[in-house]
Every structure is written in structure tokens, then in C-alpha cells.
CSV table of C-alpha atoms and ligand atoms in Angstrom, one decimal:
chain,number,residue,atom,x,y,z
A,700,UNK,CA,-19.8,-80.8,72.5
A,701,UNK,CA,-21.9,-82.7,70.3
A,702,UNK,CA,-22.6,-81.2,66.7
A,703,UNK,CA,-26.2,-80.8,66.9
A,704,UNK,CA,-26.6,-79.6,63.4
A,705,UNK,CA,-24.8,-80.5,60.5
A,706,UNK,CA,-25.4,-79.4,56.7
A,707,UNK,CA,-24.7,-82.4,54.5
A,708,UNK,CA,-22.8,-82.1,50.9
A,709,UNK,CA,-25.7,-84.1,49.6
A,710,UNK,CA,-27.6,-81.0,50.5
A,711,UNK,CA,-25.6,-78.2,49.7
A,712,UNK,CA,-25.9,-79.3,46.4
A,713,UNK,CA,-29.0,-78.5,46.1
A,714,UNK,CA,-28.5,-75.2,46.9
A,715,UNK,CA,-29.6,-72.0,45.0
A,716,UNK,CA,-29.5,-68.1,45.4
A,717,UNK,CA,-32.7,-67.5,47.9
A,718,UNK,CA,-33.2,-63.9,46.1
A,719,UNK,CA,-32.8,-64.5,42.2
A,720,UNK,CA,-32.6,-68.3,42.3
A,721,UNK,CA,-29.5,-68.6,40.7
A,722,UNK,CA,-26.3,-71.2,41.1
A,723,UNK,CA,-23.7,-70.0,44.1
A,724,UNK,CA,-20.6,-70.4,44.5
A,725,UNK,CA,-19.1,-72.2,48.7
A,726,UNK,CA,-17.0,-71.5,50.2
A,727,UNK,CA,-15.4,-72.5,53.6
A,728,UNK,CA,-17.1,-69.8,55.5
A,729,UNK,CA,-19.7,-68.2,52.6
A,730,UNK,CA,-22.1,-68.6,49.8
A,731,UNK,CA,-21.7,-65.9,47.3
A,732,UNK,CA,-24.0,-65.4,43.9
A,733,UNK,CA,-22.8,-63.4,41.0
A,734,UNK,CA,-26.1,-63.2,39.5
A,735,UNK,CA,-27.3,-61.0,42.0
A,736,UNK,CA,-24.2,-60.0,43.8
A,737,UNK,CA,-25.0,-61.3,47.5
A,738,UNK,CA,-23.3,-62.8,50.1
A,739,UNK,CA,-24.7,-65.3,52.6
A,740,UNK,CA,-22.0,-65.7,55.0
A,741,UNK,CA,-21.5,-69.0,57.7
A,742,UNK,CA,-22.6,-67.2,61.0
A,743,UNK,CA,-22.3,-68.6,64.8
A,744,UNK,CA,-21.6,-72.0,63.3
A,745,UNK,CA,-25.1,-71.4,60.9
A,746,UNK,CA,-24.8,-70.7,57.3
A,747,UNK,CA,-27.0,-67.6,57.1
A,748,UNK,CA,-29.5,-67.7,54.3
A,749,UNK,CA,-31.8,-64.7,55.7
A,750,UNK,CA,-32.0,-61.9,53.4
A,751,UNK,CA,-30.8,-58.6,55.3
A,752,UNK,CA,-32.3,-55.4,54.7
A,753,UNK,CA,-30.8,-52.4,55.9
A,754,UNK,CA,-32.9,-50.8,58.5
A,755,UNK,CA,-33.9,-47.6,56.3
A,756,UNK,CA,-35.1,-49.8,53.4
A,757,UNK,CA,-37.5,-52.7,55.2
A,758,UNK,CA,-40.5,-53.6,53.8
A,759,UNK,CA,-44.1,-53.2,55.6
A,760,UNK,CA,-44.8,-55.5,58.4
A,761,UNK,CA,-41.7,-57.0,58.3
A,762,UNK,CA,-41.2,-54.8,61.5
A,763,UNK,CA,-43.6,-56.7,63.0
A,764,UNK,CA,-42.7,-59.8,62.1
A,765,UNK,CA,-38.5,-58.7,63.8
A,766,UNK,CA,-40.7,-57.8,67.1
A,767,UNK,CA,-43.3,-61.3,67.2
A,768,UNK,CA,-39.6,-63.4,65.8
A,769,UNK,CA,-37.8,-61.5,68.5
A,770,UNK,CA,-40.6,-62.4,71.4
A,771,UNK,CA,-40.5,-66.4,70.4
A,772,UNK,CA,-36.7,-66.5,69.9
A,773,UNK,CA,-36.3,-64.5,73.9
A,774,UNK,CA,-38.7,-67.7,75.5
A,775,UNK,CA,-37.1,-70.0,73.9
A,776,UNK,CA,-34.3,-68.9,76.0
A,777,UNK,CA,-35.6,-68.1,78.9
A,778,UNK,CA,-37.6,-71.7,78.1
A,779,UNK,CA,-33.6,-73.0,78.2
A,780,UNK,CA,-32.9,-71.3,81.1
A,781,UNK,CA,-35.6,-71.5,84.2
A,782,UNK,CA,-38.7,-73.3,82.2
A,783,UNK,CA,-36.3,-77.4,81.9
A,784,UNK,CA,-38.7,-79.6,83.1
A,785,UNK,CA,-42.3,-78.3,81.9
A,786,UNK,CA,-41.3,-80.6,78.7
A,787,UNK,CA,-41.4,-83.9,80.3
A,788,UNK,CA,-45.1,-83.0,81.0
A,789,UNK,CA,-45.7,-82.8,77.1
A,790,UNK,CA,-44.0,-86.7,76.2
A,791,UNK,CA,-47.8,-87.8,76.3
A,792,UNK,CA,-48.4,-85.2,73.7
A,793,UNK,CA,-45.2,-86.0,71.4
A,794,UNK,CA,-46.1,-89.1,71.4
A,795,UNK,CA,-50.0,-89.2,70.6
A,796,UNK,CA,-48.2,-87.2,67.2
A,797,UNK,CA,-45.9,-89.7,66.6
A,798,UNK,CA,-48.0,-92.3,66.2
A,799,UNK,CA,-50.8,-89.7,64.3
A,800,UNK,CA,-47.8,-88.6,62.0
A,801,UNK,CA,-47.7,-92.5,61.3
A,802,UNK,CA,-51.2,-93.8,61.0
A,803,UNK,CA,-52.8,-90.7,58.8
A,804,UNK,CA,-50.1,-90.0,56.4
A,805,UNK,CA,-47.4,-91.1,54.6
A,806,UNK,CA,-44.7,-89.1,54.3
A,807,UNK,CA,-42.0,-90.4,51.9
A,808,UNK,CA,-38.9,-89.4,50.6
A,809,UNK,CA,-37.2,-86.2,50.8
A,810,UNK,CA,-38.6,-83.6,53.2
A,811,UNK,CA,-37.9,-79.7,53.8
A,812,UNK,CA,-38.9,-78.8,57.3
A,813,UNK,CA,-39.9,-74.8,56.8
A,814,UNK,CA,-39.8,-72.9,59.5
A,815,UNK,CA,-38.3,-76.5,61.7
A,816,UNK,CA,-36.6,-75.4,64.4
A,817,UNK,CA,-34.4,-77.4,66.4
A,818,UNK,CA,-36.3,-80.6,63.5
A,819,UNK,CA,-37.9,-81.9,65.7
A,820,UNK,CA,-40.3,-82.9,63.4
A,821,UNK,CA,-37.9,-85.5,62.3
A,822,UNK,CA,-38.6,-87.7,65.4
A,823,UNK,CA,-41.7,-89.1,63.9
A,824,UNK,CA,-40.0,-90.2,61.1
A,825,UNK,CA,-38.4,-93.6,60.1
A,826,UNK,CA,-34.9,-93.2,57.9
A,827,UNK,CA,-35.8,-95.5,55.8
A,828,UNK,CA,-38.8,-93.9,55.0
A,829,UNK,CA,-37.2,-90.1,54.7
A,830,UNK,CA,-33.4,-90.8,53.8
A,831,UNK,CA,-33.0,-86.8,53.9
A,832,UNK,CA,-34.4,-84.0,56.0
A,833,UNK,CA,-33.2,-80.5,56.6
A,834,UNK,CA,-35.2,-78.1,58.9
A,835,UNK,CA,-34.6,-74.7,58.0
A,836,UNK,CA,-35.3,-71.5,60.6
A,837,UNK,CA,-34.8,-67.6,61.2
A,838,UNK,CA,-33.4,-68.9,64.0
A,839,UNK,CA,-30.2,-68.7,64.1
A,840,UNK,CA,-29.5,-70.0,67.8
A,841,UNK,CA,-32.1,-72.6,67.3
A,842,UNK,CA,-30.3,-75.3,68.2
A,843,UNK,CA,-27.6,-73.6,71.7
A,844,UNK,CA,-27.7,-74.3,75.1
A,845,UNK,CA,-29.8,-78.8,73.5
A,846,UNK,CA,-26.6,-79.5,75.8
A,847,UNK,CA,-27.7,-77.6,78.8
A,848,UNK,CA,-31.3,-78.9,79.1
A,849,UNK,CA,-31.6,-83.5,79.3
A,850,UNK,CA,-35.6,-83.2,79.3
A,851,UNK,CA,-35.5,-81.9,76.1
A,852,UNK,CA,-33.2,-84.3,74.9
A,853,UNK,CA,-35.0,-87.1,77.0
A,854,UNK,CA,-38.3,-85.6,75.7
A,855,UNK,CA,-36.9,-85.8,72.0
A,856,UNK,CA,-34.2,-88.3,71.2
A,857,UNK,CA,-34.0,-87.6,67.5
A,858,UNK,CA,-32.4,-84.1,68.7
A,859,UNK,CA,-28.8,-85.6,69.7
A,860,UNK,CA,-27.8,-86.5,66.1
A,861,UNK,CA,-26.9,-83.2,63.8
A,862,UNK,CA,-29.4,-82.1,62.2
A,863,UNK,CA,-29.1,-80.9,58.7
A,864,UNK,CA,-30.0,-76.9,58.7
A,865,UNK,CA,-29.6,-73.4,57.7
A,866,UNK,CA,-31.3,-69.7,58.1
A,867,UNK,CA,-33.7,-68.5,56.0
A,868,UNK,CA,-37.0,-67.2,54.8
A,869,UNK,CA,-39.7,-69.1,54.0
A,870,UNK,CA,-39.9,-66.3,51.4
A,871,UNK,CA,-37.0,-67.0,49.5
A,872,UNK,CA,-36.0,-70.3,50.2
A,873,UNK,CA,-32.1,-71.1,49.5
A,874,UNK,CA,-32.8,-74.4,47.6
A,875,UNK,CA,-33.6,-75.3,43.7
A,876,UNK,CA,-36.8,-75.3,42.3
A,877,UNK,CA,-38.7,-79.3,42.7
A,878,UNK,CA,-36.2,-81.1,44.9
A,879,UNK,CA,-37.7,-82.5,47.9
A,880,UNK,CA,-40.7,-84.7,48.6
A,881,UNK,CA,-42.1,-83.2,51.4
A,882,UNK,CA,-43.1,-80.0,52.4
A,883,UNK,CA,-43.4,-79.8,56.1
A,884,UNK,CA,-45.3,-76.4,58.4
A,885,UNK,CA,-46.3,-77.1,61.9
A,886,UNK,CA,-47.6,-74.7,64.0
A,887,UNK,CA,-45.5,-71.7,60.9
A,888,UNK,CA,-48.2,-69.8,59.0
A,889,UNK,CA,-48.7,-67.8,62.2
A,890,UNK,CA,-45.4,-67.5,62.4
A,891,UNK,CA,-44.8,-66.4,58.8
A,892,UNK,CA,-44.2,-62.3,57.4
A,893,UNK,CA,-45.8,-63.9,54.0
A,894,UNK,CA,-47.8,-67.3,53.7
A,895,UNK,CA,-49.1,-66.8,50.3
A,896,UNK,CA,-44.8,-65.8,49.0
A,897,UNK,CA,-44.4,-69.4,51.8
A,898,UNK,CA,-46.1,-71.5,49.5
A,899,UNK,CA,-45.3,-70.7,46.8
A,900,UNK,CA,-41.8,-71.1,47.4
A,901,UNK,CA,-42.9,-74.0,48.8
A,902,UNK,CA,-44.7,-75.0,45.6
A,903,UNK,CA,-41.5,-74.1,43.6
A,904,UNK,CA,-39.4,-76.2,45.9
A,905,UNK,CA,-41.8,-79.9,46.0
A,906,UNK,CA,-41.0,-82.2,43.0
A,907,UNK,CA,-43.9,-82.5,40.7
A,908,UNK,CA,-46.6,-84.7,42.5
A,909,UNK,CA,-45.1,-83.4,45.8
A,910,UNK,CA,-47.0,-82.9,48.6
A,911,UNK,CA,-46.7,-80.0,52.3
A,912,UNK,CA,-48.0,-80.8,55.2
A,913,UNK,CA,-49.4,-77.7,57.2
A,914,UNK,CA,-51.0,-78.2,61.0
A,915,UNK,CA,-52.0,-75.0,62.1
A,916,UNK,CA,-55.0,-74.1,64.5
A,917,UNK,CA,-57.6,-72.2,63.2
A,918,UNK,CA,-61.1,-71.0,63.9
A,919,UNK,CA,-64.3,-72.2,61.7
A,920,UNK,CA,-64.2,-75.5,60.4
A,921,UNK,CA,-63.8,-78.2,63.1
A,922,UNK,CA,-62.4,-75.7,65.6
A,923,UNK,CA,-63.1,-75.3,69.4
A,924,UNK,CA,-61.5,-71.6,69.0
A,925,UNK,CA,-63.7,-69.1,69.0
A,926,UNK,CA,-62.5,-66.7,66.3
A,927,UNK,CA,-62.1,-62.6,67.8
A,928,UNK,CA,-61.6,-65.0,71.4
A,929,UNK,CA,-59.5,-63.2,74.3
A,930,UNK,CA,-57.0,-64.8,77.4
A,931,UNK,CA,-59.2,-64.7,79.8
A,932,UNK,CA,-59.4,-62.3,82.4
A,933,UNK,CA,-58.0,-62.5,86.1
A,934,UNK,CA,-59.9,-64.1,87.7
A,935,UNK,CA,-59.7,-62.6,91.8
A,936,UNK,CA,-63.2,-62.6,94.5
A,937,UNK,CA,-65.3,-59.7,94.5
A,938,UNK,CA,-64.1,-58.8,98.2
A,939,UNK,CA,-59.7,-58.3,96.2
A,940,UNK,CA,-61.9,-56.2,93.8
A,941,UNK,CA,-62.8,-54.3,96.9
A,942,UNK,CA,-59.3,-54.0,98.3
A,943,UNK,CA,-58.1,-52.9,94.8
A,944,UNK,CA,-60.5,-50.1,93.7
A,945,UNK,CA,-59.9,-48.6,97.8
A,946,UNK,CA,-56.1,-48.7,97.1
A,947,UNK,CA,-56.2,-47.3,93.6
A,948,UNK,CA,-58.6,-44.1,94.9
A,949,UNK,CA,-55.8,-43.8,97.4
A,950,UNK,CA,-53.8,-43.2,94.6
A,951,UNK,CA,-51.3,-45.9,95.2
A,952,UNK,CA,-50.2,-47.4,91.2
A,953,UNK,CA,-49.3,-50.9,91.9
A,954,UNK,CA,-52.6,-51.7,92.6
A,955,UNK,CA,-53.9,-49.8,89.9
A,956,UNK,CA,-51.2,-51.0,87.7
A,957,UNK,CA,-52.7,-54.8,88.9
A,958,UNK,CA,-57.0,-53.6,89.2
A,959,UNK,CA,-55.7,-53.0,84.9
A,960,UNK,CA,-54.3,-56.7,84.7
A,961,UNK,CA,-57.3,-57.9,86.1
A,962,UNK,CA,-59.8,-56.3,83.6
A,963,UNK,CA,-58.0,-56.7,80.5
A,964,UNK,CA,-58.1,-59.0,78.0
A,965,UNK,CA,-54.8,-58.8,75.9
A,966,UNK,CA,-56.0,-60.3,72.3
A,967,UNK,CA,-55.8,-64.0,71.5
A,968,UNK,CA,-53.0,-63.5,68.8
A,969,UNK,CA,-50.2,-61.8,70.8
A,970,UNK,CA,-46.7,-63.7,70.0
A,971,UNK,CA,-48.2,-64.6,66.5
A,972,UNK,CA,-48.6,-62.3,63.2
A,973,UNK,CA,-52.3,-63.7,63.0
A,974,UNK,CA,-55.0,-66.1,63.7
A,975,UNK,CA,-55.4,-67.8,60.7
A,976,UNK,CA,-58.9,-69.4,59.7
A,977,UNK,CA,-59.6,-72.5,58.0
A,978,UNK,CA,-61.4,-71.4,55.1
A,979,UNK,CA,-58.4,-69.3,54.2
A,980,UNK,CA,-56.1,-71.7,54.6
A,981,UNK,CA,-58.0,-73.6,52.6
A,982,UNK,CA,-58.2,-70.8,49.9
A,983,UNK,CA,-54.8,-70.7,50.3
A,984,UNK,CA,-54.2,-73.8,49.0
A,985,UNK,CA,-56.1,-73.6,46.3
A,986,UNK,CA,-54.5,-70.6,45.0
A,987,UNK,CA,-51.2,-71.7,45.2
A,988,UNK,CA,-52.4,-75.2,43.9
A,989,UNK,CA,-52.4,-77.6,45.9
A,990,UNK,CA,-55.4,-80.0,46.0
A,991,UNK,CA,-56.1,-81.1,49.6
A,992,UNK,CA,-55.8,-84.4,50.0
A,993,UNK,CA,-56.5,-85.3,53.6
A,994,UNK,CA,-57.6,-83.8,56.4
A,995,UNK,CA,-57.1,-84.8,60.2
A,996,UNK,CA,-58.1,-82.3,63.6
A,997,UNK,CA,-56.4,-83.3,66.7
A,998,UNK,CA,-59.0,-84.2,70.3
A,999,UNK,CA,-59.2,-81.7,72.3
A,1000,UNK,CA,-57.4,-79.9,74.1
A,1001,UNK,CA,-55.3,-79.0,70.8
A,1002,UNK,CA,-59.2,-79.1,69.3
A,1003,UNK,CA,-58.0,-76.2,67.3
A,1004,UNK,CA,-55.2,-78.1,65.5
A,1005,UNK,CA,-55.9,-79.1,62.2
A,1006,UNK,CA,-53.7,-80.9,60.0
A,1007,UNK,CA,-54.1,-80.6,55.8
A,1008,UNK,CA,-51.9,-82.1,53.1
A,1009,UNK,CA,-51.9,-81.1,49.8
A,1010,UNK,CA,-50.3,-82.2,46.6
A,1011,UNK,CA,-48.8,-80.0,44.2
A,1012,UNK,CA,-50.8,-80.0,41.4
A,1013,UNK,CA,-49.0,-79.5,37.7
A,1014,UNK,CA,-50.9,-75.8,36.5
A,1015,UNK,CA,-53.2,-76.9,32.8
A,1016,UNK,CA,-50.5,-76.4,29.9
B,1905,SAM,C1,-44.3,-72.2,66.7
B,1905,SAM,S1,-42.7,-72.3,66.0
B,1905,SAM,C2,-43.0,-74.2,64.9
B,1905,SAM,C3,-41.9,-75.0,65.2
B,1905,SAM,C4,-41.5,-76.3,64.8
B,1905,SAM,N1,-41.9,-76.3,63.7
B,1905,SAM,C5,-42.8,-77.2,65.8
B,1905,SAM,O1,-43.5,-77.3,65.0
B,1905,SAM,O2,-41.6,-77.0,66.4
B,1905,SAM,C6,-42.7,-71.6,64.8
B,1905,SAM,C7,-42.0,-71.5,63.6
B,1905,SAM,O3,-41.3,-70.8,62.8
B,1905,SAM,C8,-40.3,-69.9,63.0
B,1905,SAM,N2,-40.6,-68.8,61.8
B,1905,SAM,C9,-40.9,-67.5,61.6
B,1905,SAM,N3,-40.6,-67.0,61.0
B,1905,SAM,C10,-40.8,-67.7,60.1
B,1905,SAM,C11,-40.2,-67.4,58.3
B,1905,SAM,N4,-40.3,-66.0,57.8
B,1905,SAM,N5,-39.5,-68.5,58.1
B,1905,SAM,C12,-39.0,-69.5,58.5
B,1905,SAM,N6,-40.1,-69.5,59.7
B,1905,SAM,C13,-40.1,-68.4,60.6
B,1905,SAM,C14,-40.1,-69.8,64.0
B,1905,SAM,O4,-38.3,-69.1,64.1
B,1905,SAM,C15,-40.6,-70.0,64.9
B,1905,SAM,O5,-39.3,-72.1,64.8
B,1906,ZN,ZN1,-29.0,-64.0,43.5
């Protein structure tokens, strides 16, 4: 079976403890930090630098995060089984993303893709511009089942090459300070448990004057997404509505449940930790010492997505 992920020697040399940032000792199947006494084993063939709190002392917010992350991972596994061909309907979108990266952003050097999943973004860079690319994501099984999805490999040919990958949280990166030229954060701020901490970590691992590229669906700014918008309720004709009401009055539970679905719309932030406002994203960049040097809005139907480049600013001494 082809190998879809790896961890190069050069990447191993960049690692440090995700908790206390000390050097770790490496073995075939684990990394260990003597300074804080934490061990990070290999699980399912992937080095796992996630902080695994015992259930009874999980930080606040982690329970909601786990539930949403679990939904995301289960969704991806279902896609793998059921909706394989759907990916081919996105070929144009993938192509325009590639063009946008080439035309709008000058990404060169080493790239850390935080929440990078299978490292699909590496298809947007040439290996001469980006000689080192690492994807990190808490989804340990990101690469499982690629073999059974030829359509996915067709849409993202870069997946056929093994990707530098390890499991960790954006909020606790296992990389030494000032290591990367770019941090890529695509559709992840609405998934993070603590986006503020994640941006502080992005700042830390970037070299001086390094850059963060954020891509995110937001409200506000030039976005076409309304704040507080709900999902469309299911539309049914007035006659069907009448019949439903009649059946419900006759005590048919199934009809009552369907009627509930028709009239209740779920908030749009389902499956996300939160929805972001453009102004808050700018403020987050400023507070974490990034100067925004570029902003690019996508056209409809992706008109809610903004891309922001932030340059790491040194602290005034
Ligand atoms: C919508 S997907 C985006 C994946 C990829 N960046 C892309 O654009 O194709 C969100 C990703 O964020 C990851 N994620 C969720 N919480 C995270 C965290 N705390 N740290 C790092 N990644 C996280 C998920 O596992 C998932 O792969
Ligand atoms: Zn440590």
C-alpha cells in the first residue's frame, strides 16, 4: 500500500515538547520530554503530540471542541464511504484556489499548515518555492482510506506523494521557535478550541518577518454572509403543510417530527466552534503582533471567504 504520510529527518530536528518547549528524546515509536515528564507515542503510524488530558480534568471548552471535532472526523469518514464522486464537482474551485495562491500570495520557504488535514494545500506550491511543507492536525486518521478514493487522488494529485504529517493541536505546537517562513491556516479558526493561543503559537514558530496566511469564512467586511443567519427551513407547499398538521393532530409522531424539521432552522454555526466576524479577525492579528499586508476576498459563491496575510512584527524593545 502506498505511504501517504511521513516525517522527514529534517522535520524531526525541528521538534520540541508541545507543552514546555524543551528538547525531547526520540525513539522509534515515541518522543519523550524529560523536562515535564510527558511522553508522545506513535499511534496508528502517526507521531501523536496531542495533549491527552484525563477526561476528569479537561479544560473548559474542550468538551464542545471534542464533540465538534468528532462530528468533523465522522463526516470525513462518511464522505470516504458514500460521497466519493462529489469531490469531482469541485475541480474548478480547486483550480481557482491554485491560481489564487500563485497570483495573490508569494509563498516561499518552509510552510507549516496548521489544521492542514491531508496537506491538500501543498498542491498550490511548487517544490522549488516551498522545499519543506509540514501538515499538522489532530485528526490522527487523516490519511486513512485514500487508496479507496481514486476521485480524491484525481482532484488532488499531490496526495499521491507522502506528506510530512504529525498529530497535534494548533494551541500547543511541537516545533522550536522561529522555524518556519510561513504558517498556513485555512478554514481552521472556526474549528480551534482557542484561536488566540493558536495565533500566539503561529507567531512563536515563525522566523522574524515570517508570514501567516489565514483563509476563513466571515461575516462583516465585504462578506456576503449575513450575521446570525440561520439555515434555510425546509420548504413545503401549503397543501403538504395542511396534511402534516392534520396527521399530527391525529397523533402521528412521524408527521409531527417532520413538521418540526420544516419549521425549525438550525443556527449556521453548526459543526463549528463559532462564526467569525471580519473585524474580530483583524483585531486578533493585531493583538498577536501580525501586521496585515494583504487582503483578498473570494467571489460568489464563496463571497464569505477572506484571505489575510499577516507579517510577524518584532516587539518594540
Ligand atoms: C475545515 S477543515 C480544513 C482543513 C484544511 N485546512 C483545508 O483547508 O483543507 C478544519 C481542520 O481543522 C482541524 N482542527 C480542528 N481543531 C484543531 C486544533 N485545535 N488544532 C489544529 N487543527 C485543528 C480539523 O481536524 C480539520 O482538519
Ligand atoms: Zn515538556
